[in-house]
Amino acid sequence: MCEHFLQEPEWSWNHPEKDEPTYVHHWVKPLHKIEQTPDLILYGAPISRSSISVSGASLYPSEFRRMWKGFTTYNLDENVDLSSFLVADAGDVAMHTTDIILSHQRIQKTTAYLAAHYPTTRTCMIGGDHSTTACAVRGIKEAFGEEKIGILQLDTHLDVRDPKELGPANGTPIRQLIDGKIVKGEDVINIGLHGYYNAKPLIDYATQHSIQMVTLKQARKQGLLNTIQGALEQLTKKVDRIYITVDMDVLDISVAPGVPASTPGGMSAMELFDCLLEIGKHPSVQHIDFVCLDPSKDSAVSETVKIGVYAWLQFITGCMFQPR
Amino acid sequence: MCEHFLQEPEWSWNHPEKDEPTYVHHWVKPLHKIEQTPDLILYGAPISRSSISVSGASLYPSEFRRMWKGFTTYNLDENVDLSSFLVADAGDVAMHTTDIILSHQRIQKTTAYLAAHYPTTRTCMIGGDHSTTACAVRGIKEAFGEEKIGILQLDTHLDVRDPKELGPANGTPIRQLIDGKIVKGEDVINIGLHGYYNAKPLIDYATQHSIQMVTLKQARKQGLLNTIQGALEQLTKKVDRIYITVDMDVLDISVAPGVPASTPGGMSAMELFDCLLEIGKHPSVQHIDFVCLDPSKDSAVSETVKIGVYAWLQFITGCMFQPR
Amino acid sequence: MCEHFLQEPEWSWNHPEKDEPTYVHHWVKPLHKIEQTPDLILYGAPISRSSISVSGASLYPSEFRRMWKGFTTYNLDENVDLSSFLVADAGDVAMHTTDIILSHQRIQKTTAYLAAHYPTTRTCMIGGDHSTTACAVRGIKEAFGEEKIGILQLDTHLDVRDPKELGPANGTPIRQLIDGKIVKGEDVINIGLHGYYNAKPLIDYATQHSIQMVTLKQARKQGLLNTIQGALEQLTKKVDRIYITVDMDVLDISVAPGVPASTPGGMSAMELFDCLLEIGKHPSVQHIDFVCLDPSKDSAVSETVKIGVYAWLQFITGCMFQPR
Amino acid sequence: MCEHFLQEPEWSWNHPEKDEPTYVHHWVKPLHKIEQTPDLILYGAPISRSSISVSGASLYPSEFRRMWKGFTTYNLDENVDLSSFLVADAGDVAMHTTDIILSHQRIQKTTAYLAAHYPTTRTCMIGGDHSTTACAVRGIKEAFGEEKIGILQLDTHLDVRDPKELGPANGTPIRQLIDGKIVKGEDVINIGLHGYYNAKPLIDYATQHSIQMVTLKQARKQGLLNTIQGALEQLTKKVDRIYITVDMDVLDISVAPGVPASTPGGMSAMELFDCLLEIGKHPSVQHIDFVCLDPSKDSAVSETVKIGVYAWLQFITGCMFQPR
Amino acid sequence: MCEHFLQEPEWSWNHPEKDEPTYVHHWVKPLHKIEQTPDLILYGAPISRSSISVSGASLYPSEFRRMWKGFTTYNLDENVDLSSFLVADAGDVAMHTTDIILSHQRIQKTTAYLAAHYPTTRTCMIGGDHSTTACAVRGIKEAFGEEKIGILQLDTHLDVRDPKELGPANGTPIRQLIDGKIVKGEDVINIGLHGYYNAKPLIDYATQHSIQMVTLKQARKQGLLNTIQGALEQLTKKVDRIYITVDMDVLDISVAPGVPASTPGGMSAMELFDCLLEIGKHPSVQHIDFVCLDPSKDSAVSETVKIGVYAWLQFITGCMFQPR
Amino acid sequence: MCEHFLQEPEWSWNHPEKDEPTYVHHWVKPLHKIEQTPDLILYGAPISRSSISVSGASLYPSEFRRMWKGFTTYNLDENVDLSSFLVADAGDVAMHTTDIILSHQRIQKTTAYLAAHYPTTRTCMIGGDHSTTACAVRGIKEAFGEEKIGILQLDTHLDVRDPKELGPANGTPIRQLIDGKIVKGEDVINIGLHGYYNAKPLIDYATQHSIQMVTLKQARKQGLLNTIQGALEQLTKKVDRIYITVDMDVLDISVAPGVPASTPGGMSAMELFDCLLEIGKHPSVQHIDFVCLDPSKDSAVSETVKIGVYAWLQFITGCMFQPR
């Protein structure tokens, strides 16, 4: 449980301590340079060769850090300054070039290490493709063996394809966790499903395992935020620890050119931002990931990566509203 | 009335009969391989040299079929499995390289042939530019000479430019049909007009011929679905057969890079999807086309073609709700 | 006050006087070719080397005029024909290749000249980057020295960075005007602010100088049009003359690829169009500019420039509703 | 023979007569504004709906004129100032929107008109697709009925597909002329053929009709300029008048993204420039065209159009070397 | 040795037997549809998750087959008709989604199968990344265990990185084969090396193992074709069987946008074509592959894939020159 | 003479001292971290708002450093390891946001500072646009007042436009230096001129001031390397110190999409590489710059920036051949 495979982040944080940080890259600090317990630990899981179709999602962690320079720490809408919230960047998990299983184990071990050593700190993993979620959740299980984990998934897909057929690919994480007895199907709530993107047999699997499927249409009808709140309340009653996984393909294709699996009929960026703010506010949420964004396919103006950074800041803004 | 100019579809359908199809390309079948009466016949009209400005809409039928592989037959929002609805692909009408009039006649003849031989089957033409609609409607008139045809047009433009000036170009189909006494102006309802895209003289023509113009703004105010329902009810009372023409330029430019004539202020993809679902539900609707999508101008992620396939599946989902 | 630096517009207006214009390029006339007092004078300020980051906004005036050919003079939504509203194109202010201060002075002088010689005519400046707004407002002050000017700013940013540090760059115009005593902070209303794009010290400056900040979220909650109306009412009571500045980066990044500073969470094109219509209706509005659109970064279908032309036509449509 | 269908060029030439022109757009003059006999008349034939595959070559004439602003009249390599050579721009032939035959006739009539009225002036047609060449050569035949015409064709393809099958499409012009007895096959020399781009039956046709085929490989072996010179000498002996047709697809795909039919293995830009200089020097050359360049597919830096303008200037430089 | 993992090619060959084929897609035949022994068997190895950096080279086999439609079977330069040379398409080796080792084994087994069953037929593998070459060569070793294999490699890189560090990644194939005693270093000749793209330790490895390194500069100095001939002669004397591997990154970056690892200073397309023609002529060459072309990164006009098809046809043209 | 305006380079050099560097980013060291006298000092001059047309050449220094990671220190063609040559990165000159004159002075002062403090070290400036060259040469003059400076310019343009008209823009540097008596016209040799890109009056200026103009065509005829050698010999005899300025627009447009001013008919990348190798070998060459590369316009594969890095390494390889 004590091993980790972290590589120091490549960027060099060089903001003078005395100055108040006003930009994100002056605010986030490398984990190995701070002594207090951080409020949130960020780490990258740069793997996407486990993706069914060609993906450059492995490039997201570094691009995420490159684009955050365009953001300040001040949320004007909520009138909140994030600079007092301590975010530590633990760098990226070192991936093997061709051994996918080994890479996956390292993500698991590293997540377990971070969760165990910083038990009161939120973790935030930046993928990587969606296969990384199975690793991270197993890592958390490893760290807190007795605790029951629930998952709130924002996703266009169920991701319950069969690992016996595909191996631990990006279409399989939820099934890996259910079949592996890490998480119960009834403790998984998927919000964002829509359209013609999940084959009937996958829906049958989800139904058999009591995965809660909330289509985007249903969620909009009952209020997206109500739906999120309801899901978090419900999970809070049933589990000890909530893991949020945000597959960026939940976004509509018109705002997410950098997510090859995004589709027409998905969430707008504003909807995603509102969801993340709400999720951040909830005290049971300890773990979150953002996966499947391939910056090599993004638009010339990096629209999708900017949405990714914004969504992450919304989650942190939400956290600021909690009593500390 | 018995001639057709169909070329077998290029793709090779090879799904084993015994397996339940879960993806669109396993579900749609070539017309010449099936024996039952299909519920819907699909055919392409790959011409765009009749377009006023340069257009590659002739490439849409084959690209449409290529991109449908990304869709399953299960509509999660409506909880409907399309696989019991029999869709037959009749292939494309053979176009002449330079003789536009001849090509147009072949579209007309082929439509007449399909309508006459499969009188209880819905037809769905994939254009091609909007000039094809005039051909198709004339073909239907040829097949059902006594019947009165009404048109519901989703379009940013009126398409009533003068064929005496332009020939049978893509800006003229509605005027061709009105001037040619195939359809009465009062039996044409255009929903989706907006902005600064129809010159005053065209509006004057439409007014003189009693074309019903509903701006997108008006439609949104009274409810887009109400507007669609109202239009279909009205037409049902007045005509024997409703033809739907979807000019993809009705979509907003932000979601339709692949439609050169799309503009700011147009329909969102979700609005179009909702319209098509509603249209599919209506029993008087026998014919539909989707035109003016130029895949060679589409975004790298094929956003517009994906919207095109989705819209078509929505129409079919709607059809599933009808008593059979 | 009598000097100007206008270069005749490059395009050659050649519509026969006798024909009713139906397209924008037949309707707008070069200023030097008309004798009546125009209703609106258009002029370009093609400078963007004053931009903090690399910008081709200097190319916007000519691209704006090139793309207006795709628009008719008939607004179908409002059922208004613009052709009776006299728009004169005064051409572009001649810019120096490297002397930014001189170029800025020319914009100021030219604006003063136009405002003084056509005191009852609305002016509309097409930027260039946002530094041009400071020049234009100073020019108007020069022309109407006694009058009090108020500013309604549609913008994602406050643009109150310090010119002592940056010189008269595009991040500084509002501060130039406040520090230069041309406009009072309390007479500036910014609508459209959102997200993480204004550093805390800038917000502090704005607060200290009583700039009225209305976030997009707040504006949406109270109704965007109500907010615009309220702002115009309030300014009308306090000032003699209202200047509207539209930084195109107020638009959401998904609809404004051609505005490098646009961000997720911004205004939709429809919202901007509605605002401009409302603004045009208000009799106190005499001056407007559109800035920061870089056509060299626009999408292949010129989405952003098309939105720019549409927004400008909406303003004119609004003007048509005023009693004349 | 006296009819023409020319539309005045859209650009407005406004260089003061007294100033020496230094840039191309100050040097070329609209035909209707000059009184002397020009040395060369330029005219556009903006049609590409006669193209087998989708083409925007109809946009080339206007783009050609837009990009020539980047060129001066001084050829530094040859130390020649072009400004004393009188180039007149006759504008574009007016094309019908859908009637290809009519459009083709207008090109023919207009070419006949120009050739007949300016018998000592070189003509230069800017296409359009390659179907325009058949029209232009027929027009010249019309003007100089007794004369024998020879063709030097720079092309990757033979363009002898069968008009009985395709109509007068862009793959057929040479065959149209041979089958129509306008030009003899033995008086056609094609230089630039290479690779796998001409099907066997077309080569058989060319052989049967004694078209002289020189592969690019052969030409390079014997010297490209020698080959050009030899071809011109040979034709000079056999015919009265030489027509040059430059299908821009003769260029290698790496330098001609704006020519959809360009292929690997083609000519370099430098080779093309050298050929054109040589061709210009030859006194028997009276007519030239440049066809098949689709600017809508060109690279972001307009590489192909720039090569097109350069090649045309090389031809004119060559002409300057002739005794006048 | 009898197992294979081939999936039938997706395209449907439907050229009537009686007609002479004139295009490549009418000429190549699916292996399972022919009875004679083919002259060359084509098979795809669509894997690139073994690539060090993100690669879509797995998409090349299908794109290769899609683009060959633009080529005829007639080589005009050499005056050779390929249609009598029997090319069979065996389809693609079925790849596992995440198990790289298993996928590699299948490539090896399938190559062994084809080599053993068609011992007199040339094999041509379409990759995939360069890791596939190690598999293919091992497969051939498996089939012809006693024979000594030599490799002629056209490549910018040595590809001798250490599999102990990277696993069987695309930078390692030559080292895998040397360390695995399949091929001797002295029997490997690399032509095409240049510039700053091979770290010193790799060059040291190559030197120690007597790999023959010929820089592109040296090859050009002594004549590229002489160099190729010399290399083939030399290998013929030393080995029983020559395997050619063409890493498409040997091409210069200016002609190979679709090869992410291509660099400035590489081979021109013409040089590559000449090499392949020469290689094809040599009777000892039994096996060839083309690897590392990522069509998802290719230019809009598919320049690199077209070069890939052309190069392959040159090889076949070469084969035609051998006595049969 | 002692002032400088350098900002430390942003990248963090973190290669362990003990390890032999094999990649460029492990080899180059920040100037402030080393104690020996470096062999070459690199510094950036990131300004392009002085450019006549819109340019992002200010982004080149940082992009240059980002892309050098793809290069090793081993030159395979010349069999030379660069790692013993000490390259120090001094970072970028701090530019003012809007004060071009001040920015230019800082470049001059900083160059003077570096030249004076490291008199035996070569300097290499990475622009920025070509206006920076005038600053750098003036700085060198400031440092070595008595010495006579000669310039070898690789450029498509003369860059002798009139600063009295344009200010110190990128078209003026050579004229600034001649008119300012810093360099004599006869001590300037321009190699690479070609085509139609220098207006007659500029050629007249060059002739009057005895600038030596060598067209690319002439240079190729007499051997490009001979021409370079001859030019360096000649200058060596006449001046004390040779400054090399490489305007990247000397490259042909087909290999330099990232240089907006590149043209058809320019140098190939290989030619440029050969020139730089030759230049580096010459002992009189003490100063060099590379200017006018705009990475924001580069191709998706960063072709032009890669050529820029390669060219710079060629210069250093050349230096290695000098006796040390």
JSON list of N, CA, C and O in Angstrom, two decimals, chain E residues 214-229:
[
{"chain": "E", "resi": 214, "resn": "VAL", "atom": "N", "xyz": [23.72, 3.30, -43.90]},
{"chain": "E", "resi": 214, "resn": "VAL", "atom": "CA", "xyz": [24.01, 4.14, -45.05]},
{"chain": "E", "resi": 214, "resn": "VAL", "atom": "C", "xyz": [23.15, 5.39, -44.94]},
{"chain": "E", "resi": 214, "resn": "VAL", "atom": "O", "xyz": [21.92, 5.31, -44.99]},
{"chain": "E", "resi": 215, "resn": "THR", "atom": "N", "xyz": [23.80, 6.53, -44.74]},
{"chain": "E", "resi": 215, "resn": "THR", "atom": "CA", "xyz": [22.99, 7.76, -44.64]},
{"chain": "E", "resi": 215, "resn": "THR", "atom": "C", "xyz": [22.42, 8.10, -46.01]},
{"chain": "E", "resi": 215, "resn": "THR", "atom": "O", "xyz": [22.95, 7.71, -47.05]},
{"chain": "E", "resi": 216, "resn": "LEU", "atom": "N", "xyz": [21.34, 8.86, -45.97]},
{"chain": "E", "resi": 216, "resn": "LEU", "atom": "CA", "xyz": [20.71, 9.28, -47.21]},
{"chain": "E", "resi": 216, "resn": "LEU", "atom": "C", "xyz": [21.70, 10.10, -48.04]},
{"chain": "E", "resi": 216, "resn": "LEU", "atom": "O", "xyz": [21.74, 10.01, -49.27]},
{"chain": "E", "resi": 217, "resn": "LYS", "atom": "N", "xyz": [22.50, 10.87, -47.34]},
{"chain": "E", "resi": 217, "resn": "LYS", "atom": "CA", "xyz": [23.49, 11.71, -48.01]},
{"chain": "E", "resi": 217, "resn": "LYS", "atom": "C", "xyz": [24.50, 10.85, -48.78]},
{"chain": "E", "resi": 217, "resn": "LYS", "atom": "O", "xyz": [24.82, 11.11, -49.94]},
{"chain": "E", "resi": 218, "resn": "GLN", "atom": "N", "xyz": [25.00, 9.82, -48.09]},
{"chain": "E", "resi": 218, "resn": "GLN", "atom": "CA", "xyz": [25.94, 8.90, -48.75]},
{"chain": "E", "resi": 218, "resn": "GLN", "atom": "C", "xyz": [25.27, 8.21, -49.93]},
{"chain": "E", "resi": 218, "resn": "GLN", "atom": "O", "xyz": [25.84, 8.10, -51.02]},
{"chain": "E", "resi": 219, "resn": "ALA", "atom": "N", "xyz": [24.05, 7.75, -49.71]},
{"chain": "E", "resi": 219, "resn": "ALA", "atom": "CA", "xyz": [23.35, 7.04, -50.78]},
{"chain": "E", "resi": 219, "resn": "ALA", "atom": "C", "xyz": [23.16, 7.94, -51.99]},
{"chain": "E", "resi": 219, "resn": "ALA", "atom": "O", "xyz": [23.34, 7.50, -53.14]},
{"chain": "E", "resi": 220, "resn": "ARG", "atom": "N", "xyz": [22.83, 9.19, -51.74]},
{"chain": "E", "resi": 220, "resn": "ARG", "atom": "CA", "xyz": [22.66, 10.11, -52.87]},
{"chain": "E", "resi": 220, "resn": "ARG", "atom": "C", "xyz": [23.97, 10.33, -53.59]},
{"chain": "E", "resi": 220, "resn": "ARG", "atom": "O", "xyz": [24.01, 10.44, -54.81]},
{"chain": "E", "resi": 221, "resn": "LYS", "atom": "N", "xyz": [25.03, 10.44, -52.81]},
{"chain": "E", "resi": 221, "resn": "LYS", "atom": "CA", "xyz": [26.34, 10.68, -53.43]},
{"chain": "E", "resi": 221, "resn": "LYS", "atom": "C", "xyz": [26.72, 9.54, -54.37]},
{"chain": "E", "resi": 221, "resn": "LYS", "atom": "O", "xyz": [27.18, 9.76, -55.49]},
{"chain": "E", "resi": 222, "resn": "GLN", "atom": "N", "xyz": [26.50, 8.31, -53.91]},
{"chain": "E", "resi": 222, "resn": "GLN", "atom": "CA", "xyz": [26.88, 7.16, -54.75]},
{"chain": "E", "resi": 222, "resn": "GLN", "atom": "C", "xyz": [25.72, 6.70, -55.65]},
{"chain": "E", "resi": 222, "resn": "GLN", "atom": "O", "xyz": [25.85, 5.69, -56.36]},
{"chain": "E", "resi": 223, "resn": "GLY", "atom": "N", "xyz": [24.67, 7.44, -55.66]},
{"chain": "E", "resi": 223, "resn": "GLY", "atom": "CA", "xyz": [23.50, 7.08, -56.47]},
{"chain": "E", "resi": 223, "resn": "GLY", "atom": "C", "xyz": [22.58, 6.22, -55.63]},
{"chain": "E", "resi": 223, "resn": "GLY", "atom": "O", "xyz": [22.98, 5.14, -55.15]},
{"chain": "E", "resi": 224, "resn": "LEU", "atom": "N", "xyz": [21.36, 6.63, -55.48]},
{"chain": "E", "resi": 224, "resn": "LEU", "atom": "CA", "xyz": [20.45, 5.92, -54.59]},
{"chain": "E", "resi": 224, "resn": "LEU", "atom": "C", "xyz": [20.17, 4.51, -55.14]},
{"chain": "E", "resi": 224, "resn": "LEU", "atom": "O", "xyz": [20.16, 3.53, -54.38]},
{"chain": "E", "resi": 225, "resn": "LEU", "atom": "N", "xyz": [20.01, 4.42, -56.46]},
{"chain": "E", "resi": 225, "resn": "LEU", "atom": "CA", "xyz": [19.70, 3.11, -57.03]},
{"chain": "E", "resi": 225, "resn": "LEU", "atom": "C", "xyz": [20.90, 2.18, -56.96]},
{"chain": "E", "resi": 225, "resn": "LEU", "atom": "O", "xyz": [20.76, 0.99, -56.67]},
{"chain": "E", "resi": 226, "resn": "ASN", "atom": "N", "xyz": [22.08, 2.73, -57.20]},
{"chain": "E", "resi": 226, "resn": "ASN", "atom": "CA", "xyz": [23.29, 1.92, -57.03]},
{"chain": "E", "resi": 226, "resn": "ASN", "atom": "C", "xyz": [23.38, 1.38, -55.60]},
{"chain": "E", "resi": 226, "resn": "ASN", "atom": "O", "xyz": [23.74, 0.22, -55.38]},
{"chain": "E", "resi": 227, "resn": "THR", "atom": "N", "xyz": [23.05, 2.24, -54.68]},
{"chain": "E", "resi": 227, "resn": "THR", "atom": "CA", "xyz": [23.12, 1.83, -53.27]},
{"chain": "E", "resi": 227, "resn": "THR", "atom": "C", "xyz": [22.16, 0.69, -52.99]},
{"chain": "E", "resi": 227, "resn": "THR", "atom": "O", "xyz": [22.49, -0.29, -52.32]},
{"chain": "E", "resi": 228, "resn": "ILE", "atom": "N", "xyz": [20.93, 0.86, -53.51]},
{"chain": "E", "resi": 228, "resn": "ILE", "atom": "CA", "xyz": [19.93, -0.20, -53.31]},
{"chain": "E", "resi": 228, "resn": "ILE", "atom": "C", "xyz": [20.41, -1.51, -53.96]},
{"chain": "E", "resi": 228, "resn": "ILE", "atom": "O", "xyz": [20.39, -2.58, -53.34]},
{"chain": "E", "resi": 229, "resn": "GLN", "atom": "N", "xyz": [20.84, -1.38, -55.21]},
{"chain": "E", "resi": 229, "resn": "GLN", "atom": "CA", "xyz": [21.32, -2.59, -55.91]},
{"chain": "E", "resi": 229, "resn": "GLN", "atom": "C", "xyz": [22.45, -3.24, -55.15]},
{"chain": "E", "resi": 229, "resn": "GLN", "atom": "O", "xyz": [22.47, -4.45, -54.93]}
]
